[in-house]
Coordinates of C-alpha atoms and ligand atoms in Angstrom, one line a residue:
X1 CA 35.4 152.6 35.3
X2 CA 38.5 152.5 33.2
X3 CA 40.1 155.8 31.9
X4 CA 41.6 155.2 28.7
X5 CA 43.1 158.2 27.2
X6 CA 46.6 157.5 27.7
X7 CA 47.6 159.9 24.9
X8 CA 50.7 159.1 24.4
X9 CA 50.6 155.3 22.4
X10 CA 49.2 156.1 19.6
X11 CA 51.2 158.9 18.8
X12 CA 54.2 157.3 19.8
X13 CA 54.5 154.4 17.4
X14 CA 54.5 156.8 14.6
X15 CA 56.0 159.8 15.9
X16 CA 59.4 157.2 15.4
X17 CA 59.1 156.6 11.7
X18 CA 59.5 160.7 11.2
X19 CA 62.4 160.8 13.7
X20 CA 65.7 162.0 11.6
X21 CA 67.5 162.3 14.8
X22 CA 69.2 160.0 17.7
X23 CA 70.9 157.5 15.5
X24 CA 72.7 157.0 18.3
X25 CA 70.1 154.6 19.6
X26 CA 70.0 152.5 16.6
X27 CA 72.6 149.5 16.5
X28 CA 74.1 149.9 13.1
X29 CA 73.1 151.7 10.2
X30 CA 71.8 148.9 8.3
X31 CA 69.9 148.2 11.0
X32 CA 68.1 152.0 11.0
X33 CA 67.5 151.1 7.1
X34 CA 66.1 148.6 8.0
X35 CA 64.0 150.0 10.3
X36 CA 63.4 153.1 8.3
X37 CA 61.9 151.0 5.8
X38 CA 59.9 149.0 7.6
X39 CA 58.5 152.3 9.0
X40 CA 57.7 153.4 5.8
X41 CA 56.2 150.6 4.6
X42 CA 53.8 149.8 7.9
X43 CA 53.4 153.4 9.0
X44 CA 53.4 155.3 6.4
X45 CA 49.7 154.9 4.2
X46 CA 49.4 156.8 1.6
X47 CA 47.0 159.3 1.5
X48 CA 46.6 158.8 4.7
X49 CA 48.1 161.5 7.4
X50 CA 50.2 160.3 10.5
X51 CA 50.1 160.8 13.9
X52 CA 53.6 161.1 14.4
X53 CA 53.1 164.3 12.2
X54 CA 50.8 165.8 14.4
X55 CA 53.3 165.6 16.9
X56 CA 56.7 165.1 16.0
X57 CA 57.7 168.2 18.1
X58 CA 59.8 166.4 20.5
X59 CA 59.1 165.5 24.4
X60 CA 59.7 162.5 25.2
X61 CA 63.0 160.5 24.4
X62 CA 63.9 157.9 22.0
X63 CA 64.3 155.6 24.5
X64 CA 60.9 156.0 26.2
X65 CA 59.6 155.9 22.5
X66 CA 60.6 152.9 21.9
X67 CA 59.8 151.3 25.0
X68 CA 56.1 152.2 24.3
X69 CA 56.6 150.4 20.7
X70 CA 57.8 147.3 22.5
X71 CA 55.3 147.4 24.4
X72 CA 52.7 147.8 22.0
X73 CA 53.9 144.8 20.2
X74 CA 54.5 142.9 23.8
X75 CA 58.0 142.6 23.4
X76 CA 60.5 142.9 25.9
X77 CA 61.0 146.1 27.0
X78 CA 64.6 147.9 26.7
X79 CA 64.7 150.9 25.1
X80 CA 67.2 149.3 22.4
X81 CA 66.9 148.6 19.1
X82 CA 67.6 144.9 19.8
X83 CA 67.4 141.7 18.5
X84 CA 63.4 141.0 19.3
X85 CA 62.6 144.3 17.9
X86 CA 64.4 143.8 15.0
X87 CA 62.8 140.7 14.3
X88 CA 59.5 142.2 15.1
X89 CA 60.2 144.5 12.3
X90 CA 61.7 141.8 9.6
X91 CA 58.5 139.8 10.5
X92 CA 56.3 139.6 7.3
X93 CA 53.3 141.2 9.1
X94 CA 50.8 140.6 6.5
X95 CA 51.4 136.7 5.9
X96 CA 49.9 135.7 9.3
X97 CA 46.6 136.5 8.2
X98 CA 44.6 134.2 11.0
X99 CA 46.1 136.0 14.0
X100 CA 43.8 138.1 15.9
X101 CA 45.3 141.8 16.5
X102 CA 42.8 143.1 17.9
X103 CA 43.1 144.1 22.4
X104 CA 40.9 144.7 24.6
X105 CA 40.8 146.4 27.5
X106 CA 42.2 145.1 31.1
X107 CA 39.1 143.4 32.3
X108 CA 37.6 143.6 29.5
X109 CA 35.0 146.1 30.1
X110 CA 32.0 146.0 27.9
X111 CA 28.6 147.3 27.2
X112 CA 26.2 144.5 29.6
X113 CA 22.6 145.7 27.5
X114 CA 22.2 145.3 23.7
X115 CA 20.4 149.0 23.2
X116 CA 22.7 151.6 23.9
X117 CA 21.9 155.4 23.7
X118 CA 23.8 158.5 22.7
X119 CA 23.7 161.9 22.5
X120 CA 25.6 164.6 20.7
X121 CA 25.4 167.4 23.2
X122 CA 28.2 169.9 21.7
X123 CA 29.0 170.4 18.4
X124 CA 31.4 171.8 16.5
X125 CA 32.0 175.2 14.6
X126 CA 34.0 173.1 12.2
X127 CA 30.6 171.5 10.5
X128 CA 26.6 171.7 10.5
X129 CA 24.8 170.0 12.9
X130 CA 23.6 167.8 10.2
X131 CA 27.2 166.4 9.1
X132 CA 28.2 166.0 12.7
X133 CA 24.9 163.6 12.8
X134 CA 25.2 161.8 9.9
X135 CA 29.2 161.2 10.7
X136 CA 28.1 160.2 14.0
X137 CA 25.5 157.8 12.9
X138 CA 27.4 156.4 10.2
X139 CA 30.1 155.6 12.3
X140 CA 28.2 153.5 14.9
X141 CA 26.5 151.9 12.5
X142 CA 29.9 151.1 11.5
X143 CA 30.0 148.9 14.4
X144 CA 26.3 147.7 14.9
X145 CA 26.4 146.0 11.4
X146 CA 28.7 143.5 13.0
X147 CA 27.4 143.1 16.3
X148 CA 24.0 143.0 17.9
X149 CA 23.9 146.3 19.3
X150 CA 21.1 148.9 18.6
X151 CA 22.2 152.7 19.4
X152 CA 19.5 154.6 19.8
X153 CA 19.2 159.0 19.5
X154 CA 18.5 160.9 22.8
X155 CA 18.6 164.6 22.7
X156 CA 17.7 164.9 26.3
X157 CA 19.5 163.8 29.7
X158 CA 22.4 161.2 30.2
X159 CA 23.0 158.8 27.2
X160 CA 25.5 155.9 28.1
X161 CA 27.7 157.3 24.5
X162 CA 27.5 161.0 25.2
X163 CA 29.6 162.7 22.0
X164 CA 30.8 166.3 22.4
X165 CA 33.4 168.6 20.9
X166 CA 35.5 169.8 23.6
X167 CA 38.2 172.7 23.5
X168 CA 41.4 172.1 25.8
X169 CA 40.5 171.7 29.5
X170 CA 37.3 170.0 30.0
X171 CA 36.8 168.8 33.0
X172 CA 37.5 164.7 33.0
X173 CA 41.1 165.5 33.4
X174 CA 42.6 165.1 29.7
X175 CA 42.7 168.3 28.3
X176 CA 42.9 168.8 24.4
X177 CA 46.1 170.1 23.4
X178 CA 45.3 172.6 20.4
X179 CA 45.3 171.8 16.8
X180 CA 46.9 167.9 16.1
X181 CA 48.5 166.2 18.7
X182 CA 45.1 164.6 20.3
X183 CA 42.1 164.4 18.1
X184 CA 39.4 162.9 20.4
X185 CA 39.3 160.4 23.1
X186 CA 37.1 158.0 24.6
X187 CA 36.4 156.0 27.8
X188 CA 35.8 152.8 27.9
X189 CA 32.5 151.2 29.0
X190 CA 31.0 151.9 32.1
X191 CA 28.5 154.0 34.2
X192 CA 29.5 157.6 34.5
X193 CA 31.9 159.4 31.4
X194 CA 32.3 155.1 30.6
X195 CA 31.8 155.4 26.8
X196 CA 31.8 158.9 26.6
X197 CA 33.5 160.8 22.9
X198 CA 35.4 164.1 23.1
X199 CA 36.5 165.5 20.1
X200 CA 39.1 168.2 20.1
X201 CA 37.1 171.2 18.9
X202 CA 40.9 173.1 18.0
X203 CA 41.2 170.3 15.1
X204 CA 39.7 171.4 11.6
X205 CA 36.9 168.3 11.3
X206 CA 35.6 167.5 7.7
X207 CA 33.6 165.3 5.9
X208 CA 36.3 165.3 3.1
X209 CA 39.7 163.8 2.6
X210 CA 41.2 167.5 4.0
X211 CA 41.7 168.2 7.7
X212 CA 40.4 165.2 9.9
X213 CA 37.4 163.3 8.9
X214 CA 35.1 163.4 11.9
X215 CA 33.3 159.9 10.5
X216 CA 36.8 158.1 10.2
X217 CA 37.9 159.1 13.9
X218 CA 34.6 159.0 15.4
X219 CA 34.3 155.6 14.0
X220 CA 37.7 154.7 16.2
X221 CA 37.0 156.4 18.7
X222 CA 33.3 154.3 19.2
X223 CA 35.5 151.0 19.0
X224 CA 37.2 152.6 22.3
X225 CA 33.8 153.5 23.7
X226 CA 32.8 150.1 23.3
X227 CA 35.7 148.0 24.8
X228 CA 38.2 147.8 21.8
X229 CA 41.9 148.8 22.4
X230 CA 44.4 149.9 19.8
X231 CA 44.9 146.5 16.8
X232 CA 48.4 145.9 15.9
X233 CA 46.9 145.1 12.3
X234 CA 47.6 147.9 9.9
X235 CA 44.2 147.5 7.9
X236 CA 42.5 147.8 11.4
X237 CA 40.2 150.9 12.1
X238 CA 41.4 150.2 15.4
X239 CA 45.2 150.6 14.6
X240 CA 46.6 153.7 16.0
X241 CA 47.2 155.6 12.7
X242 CA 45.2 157.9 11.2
X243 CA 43.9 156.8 7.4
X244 CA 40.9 158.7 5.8
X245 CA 38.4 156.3 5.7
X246 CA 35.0 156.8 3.5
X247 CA 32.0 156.4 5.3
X248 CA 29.9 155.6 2.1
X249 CA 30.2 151.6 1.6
X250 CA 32.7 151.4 4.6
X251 CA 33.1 148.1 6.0
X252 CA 34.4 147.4 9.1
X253 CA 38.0 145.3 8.7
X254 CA 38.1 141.8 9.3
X255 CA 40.1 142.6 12.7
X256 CA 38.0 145.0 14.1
X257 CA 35.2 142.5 13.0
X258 CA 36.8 140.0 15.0
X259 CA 37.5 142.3 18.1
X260 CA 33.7 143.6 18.4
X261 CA 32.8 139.7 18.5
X262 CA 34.5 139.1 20.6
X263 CA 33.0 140.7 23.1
X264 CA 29.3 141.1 21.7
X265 CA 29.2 137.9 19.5
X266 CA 27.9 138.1 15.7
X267 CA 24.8 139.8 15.1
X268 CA 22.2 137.8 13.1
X269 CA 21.2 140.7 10.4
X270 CA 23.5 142.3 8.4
X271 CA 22.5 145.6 6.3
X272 CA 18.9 144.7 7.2
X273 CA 19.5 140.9 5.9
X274 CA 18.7 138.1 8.0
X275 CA 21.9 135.9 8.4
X276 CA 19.6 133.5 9.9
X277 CA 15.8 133.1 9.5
X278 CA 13.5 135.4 11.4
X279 CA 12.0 134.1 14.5
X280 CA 9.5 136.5 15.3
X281 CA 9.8 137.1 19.6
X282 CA 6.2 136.8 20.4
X283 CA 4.7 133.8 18.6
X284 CA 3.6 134.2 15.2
X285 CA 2.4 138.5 15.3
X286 CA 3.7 141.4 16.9
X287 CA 0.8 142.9 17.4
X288 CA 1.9 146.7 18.5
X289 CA 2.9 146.8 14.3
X290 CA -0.6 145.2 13.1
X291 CA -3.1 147.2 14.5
X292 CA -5.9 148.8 12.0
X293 CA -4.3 152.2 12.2
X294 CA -1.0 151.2 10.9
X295 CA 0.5 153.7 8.1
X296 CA 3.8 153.7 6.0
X297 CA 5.9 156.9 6.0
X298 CA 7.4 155.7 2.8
X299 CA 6.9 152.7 0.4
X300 CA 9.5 151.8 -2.4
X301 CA 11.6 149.1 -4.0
X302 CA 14.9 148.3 -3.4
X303 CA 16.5 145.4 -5.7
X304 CA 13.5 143.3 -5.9
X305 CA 12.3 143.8 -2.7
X306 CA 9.2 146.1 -0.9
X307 CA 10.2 148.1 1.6
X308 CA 7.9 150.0 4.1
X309 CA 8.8 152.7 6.6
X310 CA 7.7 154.2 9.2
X311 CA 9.1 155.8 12.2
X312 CA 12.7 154.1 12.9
X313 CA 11.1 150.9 11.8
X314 CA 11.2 149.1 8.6
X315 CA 9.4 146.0 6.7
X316 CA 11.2 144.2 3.7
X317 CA 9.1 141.8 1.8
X318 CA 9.5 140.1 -1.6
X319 CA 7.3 141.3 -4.2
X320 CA 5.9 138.0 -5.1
X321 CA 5.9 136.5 -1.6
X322 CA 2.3 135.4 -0.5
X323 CA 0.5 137.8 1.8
X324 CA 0.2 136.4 5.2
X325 CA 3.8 135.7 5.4
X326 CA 5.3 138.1 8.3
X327 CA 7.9 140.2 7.0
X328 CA 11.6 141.0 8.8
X329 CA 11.4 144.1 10.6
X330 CA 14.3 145.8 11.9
X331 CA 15.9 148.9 13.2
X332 CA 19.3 149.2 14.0
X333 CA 21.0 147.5 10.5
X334 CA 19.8 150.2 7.9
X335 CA 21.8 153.5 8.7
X336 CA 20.1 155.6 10.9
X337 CA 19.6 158.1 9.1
X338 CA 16.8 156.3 7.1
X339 CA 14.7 156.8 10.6
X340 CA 11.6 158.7 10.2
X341 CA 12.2 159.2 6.4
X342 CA 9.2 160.9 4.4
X343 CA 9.3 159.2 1.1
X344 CA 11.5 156.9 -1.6
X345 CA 11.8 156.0 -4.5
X346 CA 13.7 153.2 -7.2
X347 CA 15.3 154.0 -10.7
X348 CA 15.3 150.6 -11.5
X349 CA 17.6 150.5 -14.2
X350 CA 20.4 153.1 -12.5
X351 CA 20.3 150.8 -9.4
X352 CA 20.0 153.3 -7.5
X353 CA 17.4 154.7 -4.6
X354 CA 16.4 157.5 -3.5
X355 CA 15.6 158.5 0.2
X356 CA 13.9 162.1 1.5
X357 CA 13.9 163.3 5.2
X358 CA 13.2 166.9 4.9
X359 CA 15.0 169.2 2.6
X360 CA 17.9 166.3 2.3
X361 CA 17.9 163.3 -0.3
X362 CA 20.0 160.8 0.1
X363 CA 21.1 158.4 -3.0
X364 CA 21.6 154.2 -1.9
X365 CA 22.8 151.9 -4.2
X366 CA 20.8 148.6 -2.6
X367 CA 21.6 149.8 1.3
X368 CA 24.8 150.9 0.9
X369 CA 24.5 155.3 1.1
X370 CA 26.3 156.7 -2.2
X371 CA 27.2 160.0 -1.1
X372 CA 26.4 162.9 1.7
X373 CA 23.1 164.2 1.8
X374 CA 21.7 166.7 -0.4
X375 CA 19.4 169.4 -1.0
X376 CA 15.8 168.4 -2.7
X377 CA 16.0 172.2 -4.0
X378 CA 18.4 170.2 -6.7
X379 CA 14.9 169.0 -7.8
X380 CA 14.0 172.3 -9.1
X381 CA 11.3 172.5 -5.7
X382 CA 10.8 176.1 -4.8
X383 CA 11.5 176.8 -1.4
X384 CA 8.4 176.8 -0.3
X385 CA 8.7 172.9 -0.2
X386 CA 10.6 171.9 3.1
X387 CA 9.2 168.1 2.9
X388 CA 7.7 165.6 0.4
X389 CA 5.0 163.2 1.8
X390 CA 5.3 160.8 -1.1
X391 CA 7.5 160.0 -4.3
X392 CA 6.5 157.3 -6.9
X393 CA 8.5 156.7 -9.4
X394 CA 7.0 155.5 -13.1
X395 CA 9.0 153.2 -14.6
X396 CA 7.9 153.3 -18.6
X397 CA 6.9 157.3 -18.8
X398 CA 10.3 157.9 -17.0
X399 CA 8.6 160.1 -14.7
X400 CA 8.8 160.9 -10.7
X401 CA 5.7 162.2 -9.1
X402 CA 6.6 163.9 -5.8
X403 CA 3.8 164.3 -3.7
X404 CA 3.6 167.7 -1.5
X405 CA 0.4 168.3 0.5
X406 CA -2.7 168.1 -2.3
X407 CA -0.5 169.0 -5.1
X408 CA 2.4 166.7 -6.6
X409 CA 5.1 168.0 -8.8
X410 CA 6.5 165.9 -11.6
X411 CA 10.3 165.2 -12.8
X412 CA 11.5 163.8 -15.9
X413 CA 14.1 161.4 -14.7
X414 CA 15.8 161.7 -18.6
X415 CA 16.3 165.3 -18.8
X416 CA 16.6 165.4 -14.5
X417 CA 14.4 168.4 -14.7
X418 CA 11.0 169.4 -13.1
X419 CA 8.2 169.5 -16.0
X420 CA 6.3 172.5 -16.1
X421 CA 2.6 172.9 -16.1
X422 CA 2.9 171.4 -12.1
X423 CA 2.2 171.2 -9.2
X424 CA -1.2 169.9 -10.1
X425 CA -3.8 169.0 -7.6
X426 CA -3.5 164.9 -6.7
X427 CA -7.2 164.8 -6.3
X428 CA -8.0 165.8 -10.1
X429 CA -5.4 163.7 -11.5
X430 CA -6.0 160.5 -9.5
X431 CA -9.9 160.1 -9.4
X432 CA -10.6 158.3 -6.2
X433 CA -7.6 158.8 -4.1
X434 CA -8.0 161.0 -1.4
X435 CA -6.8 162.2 1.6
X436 CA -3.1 162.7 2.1
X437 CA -1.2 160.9 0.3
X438 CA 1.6 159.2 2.5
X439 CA 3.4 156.7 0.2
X440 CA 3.0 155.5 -3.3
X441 CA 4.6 152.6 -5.2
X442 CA 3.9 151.5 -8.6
X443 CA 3.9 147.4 -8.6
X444 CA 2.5 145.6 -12.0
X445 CA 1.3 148.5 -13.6
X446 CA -0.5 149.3 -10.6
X447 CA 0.2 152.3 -8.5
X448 CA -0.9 151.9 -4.9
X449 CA -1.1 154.8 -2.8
X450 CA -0.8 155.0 1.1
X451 CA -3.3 157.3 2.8
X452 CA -2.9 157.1 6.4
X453 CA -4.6 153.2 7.2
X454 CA -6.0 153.0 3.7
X455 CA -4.1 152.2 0.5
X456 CA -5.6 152.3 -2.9
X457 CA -5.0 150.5 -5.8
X458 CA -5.3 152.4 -8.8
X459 CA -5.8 151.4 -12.2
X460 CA -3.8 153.6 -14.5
X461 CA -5.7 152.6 -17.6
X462 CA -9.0 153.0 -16.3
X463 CA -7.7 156.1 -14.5
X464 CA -10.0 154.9 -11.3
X465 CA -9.1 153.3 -7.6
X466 CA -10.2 149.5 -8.3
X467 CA -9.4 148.7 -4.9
X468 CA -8.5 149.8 -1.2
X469 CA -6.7 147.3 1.5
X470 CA -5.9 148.3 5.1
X471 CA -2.4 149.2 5.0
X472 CA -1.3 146.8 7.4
X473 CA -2.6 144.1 5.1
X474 CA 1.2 145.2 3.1
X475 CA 2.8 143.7 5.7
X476 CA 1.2 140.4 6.8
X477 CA -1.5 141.8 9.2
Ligands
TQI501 N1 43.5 159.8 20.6 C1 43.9 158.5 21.1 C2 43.1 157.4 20.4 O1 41.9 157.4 20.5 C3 43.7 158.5 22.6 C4 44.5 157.3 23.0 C5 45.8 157.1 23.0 C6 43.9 156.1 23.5 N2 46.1 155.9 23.5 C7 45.0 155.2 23.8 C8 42.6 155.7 23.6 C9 44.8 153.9 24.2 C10 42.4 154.4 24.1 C11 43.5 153.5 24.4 O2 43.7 156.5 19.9 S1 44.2 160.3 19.2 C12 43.7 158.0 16.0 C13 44.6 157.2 15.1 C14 43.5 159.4 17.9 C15 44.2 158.7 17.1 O3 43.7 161.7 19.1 O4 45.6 160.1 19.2 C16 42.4 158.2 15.7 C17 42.1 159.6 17.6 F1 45.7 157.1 15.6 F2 44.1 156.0 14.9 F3 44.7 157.8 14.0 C18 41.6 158.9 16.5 CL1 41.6 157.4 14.4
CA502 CA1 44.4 168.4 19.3
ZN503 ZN1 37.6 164.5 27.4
ZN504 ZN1 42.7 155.0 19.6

């Protein structure tokens, strides 16, 4: 198994540019412009914080500093500022855009099963529980959009990515050192702590552009865990400086893209899109997905597409497409977090979607997340509502019916405010529909709502069910 924390590169290459001192070491002054500037141009991002803050108290010398730079860059290594450095450094570094920066590991360890599990077994005073998942999620979904790996949730026993926040010594022999300095390390792939994530629990982790953002070094710290090295590309997640990174519509750079490929090749859906057509495994059904008893957990349109959930699973068909026509399924492309969600919704005309997993909402624009989760008490719910079974939206009366139980509460997507006069009973108001109501998507002035196997088609003008289809039927069974 390969240890990999060998704390001292990343911070090294940076730790030079804040270096006022030993000018001795520098040839000439025009060279220590020269250098100084290319410092500041290559290390130095803005809004972004350095490493060689963290941990410009000295240590180690100069010399030994820049050793570990020429080595880095696979240069000859002196200790001087010499003439190979130098021209390292005058090299126009982003006008060779076809080289690959990205490293590996020595013998090129990697992950030898597509479905990899993890497990967040300490967390961190610094955030909820809940942040801490979503970063975590985020972040190797970061990676699985490129690749075809699947990383699936344990909360029990030994995952192969086991993530925990750590304080000082913890027992794999590479303490954390207190706030800054080391933020988190990772091992490489392998059996044992291979692929395991420590995060330094001394550091102030945030969700934010303050402190560290756990989703931006978690996100690094997984291209470790899964046989990535440190890039020498700047724009690379996988270059050793830290640069706040948003999570919401983050795409992975075209280096660490490359990297990832390299060792687990492309992966043929991206964001839940095919890249190539969908072969289905087993001939033409997949019959654990078709049986009679098959329910949605949530039904709603995205762009101009159906989408049905349930469990971690999810169908995408095209509204016009004939039935009979099997649908893509998949699991691993959509973020996580959309696993076992209990109802959705479209506003067509904001472009924007709306997904509900317990008290939490979540806004998408198409599949890309728009934001943090939220609170569904921003609704106007009272309290006493800690999940929504259904939500379907109405296009002309501007209207979004939640459904809770036998009741359903209604919002005025104009004013964004609950109307009075609800909860009403579902029953009274829907003649014909009964039974708890799952889903419900309104399609061509129908609305169709999912109860358990059955879904009903109901005819708002005649205020009457005028038809009811096995659920499965939805998607090609
Ligand atoms: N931790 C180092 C890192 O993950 C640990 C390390 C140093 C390392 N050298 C290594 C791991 C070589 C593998 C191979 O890079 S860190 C960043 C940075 C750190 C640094 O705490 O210094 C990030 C953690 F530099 F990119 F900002 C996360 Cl994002
Ligand atoms: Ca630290
Ligand atoms: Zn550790
Ligand atoms: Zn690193």
């Amino acid at each position: 198994m390969a240890v990999l924390p060998a704390p001292g590169l990343a911070v090294l290459v940076t730790a030079w540019a804040f270096s006022t001192a030993a000018p001795s070491l520098l040839a000439a002054t025009n060279s220590y412009h020269l250098a100084q500037a290319y410092l500041d141009k290559y290390y130095t991002k803005k809004g972004g914080q350095q490493i060689g803050e963290m941990v410009s108290r000295g240590g180690s010398s100069m010399v030994k500093k820049l050793k570990e730079l020429q080595a880095f860059f696979g240069l000859h290594v002196t200790g001087k500022l010499d003439q190979p450095t130098l021209e390292m450094i005058q090299k126009p570094r982003c006008g060779v855009p076809d080289v690959a920066n990205y490293r590996l590991f020595p013998g090129e360890p990697k992950w030898k099963k597509n479905t990899l599990t993890y497990r967040i077994s300490k967390y961190t005073p610094s955030l909820s529980a809940a942040a801490v998942d979503a970063a975590v999620e985020m972040a190797l979904c970061a990676w699985s959009s490129a690749v075809p790996l699947t990383f699936v949730r344990t909360d029990v026993g030994e995952a192969d990515i086991m993530v925990s926040f750590e304080t000082g010594d913890h027992g794999d022999s590479y303490p954390f050192d207190g706030p800054r300095g080391t933020l988190a390390h990772a091992f490489a792939p392998g059996e044992g702590l291979g692929g395991d994530t420590h995060f330094d629990n001394a550091e102030t982790w945030t969700l934010g552009m303050n402190g560290f953002n756990l989703f931006t070094v978690a996100a690094h710290e997984f291209g470790h865990a899964l046989g990535l090295a440190h890039s020498t590309d700047p724009s690379a997640l996988m270059y050793p400086t830290y640069k706040y990174q948003s999570p919401y519509g983050f795409q992975l750079p075209k280096d660490d893209v490359r990297g990832i490929q390299a060792l687990y090749g492309p992966r043929r859906t991206f964001l839940g899109k095919p890249t190539v057509p969908h072969i289905p495994p087993h001939g033409p059904s997949t019959p654990e997905h078709c049986d009679s008893s098959t329910s949605f957990d949530a039904v709603t349109m995205l762009g101009k597409e159906l989408l049905f959930f349930r469990d971690r699973i999810f169908w995408r068909r095209q509204v016009h497409q004939p039935l009979g026509v099997r649908p893509s399924t998949t699991t691993s492309s959509f973020p996580q977090l959309m696993a076992n969600v209990d109802a959705a919704y479209q506003v067509a005309e904001r472009g924007t979607a709306y997904f509900f997993k317990g008290p939490h909402y979540w806004v998408t624009r198409g599949f890309q997340m728009q934001g943090p989760p939220q609170t569904i008490y921003d609704f106007g719910f009272p309290r006493s509502v800690q999940r929504i079974d259904a939500a379907l939206h109405l296009q002309e009366a501007q209207r979004t019916l939640f459904f809770v139980g036998d009741e359903h509460y209604s919002y005025d997507e104009k004013k964004r405010k609950m109307e009075k006069d609800y909860p009403k009973n579902t029953e009274e108001e829907f003649s014909g529909v009964n039974g708890q109501i799952d889903a419900a998507v309104e399609l061509n002035g129908y609305i169709y709502f999912f109860s358990g196997p059955k879904s009903f088609k109901y005819d708002t003008e005649k205020e009457d069910v005028v038809g009811v289809v096995k659920s499965s039927s939805w998607i090609g069974c």
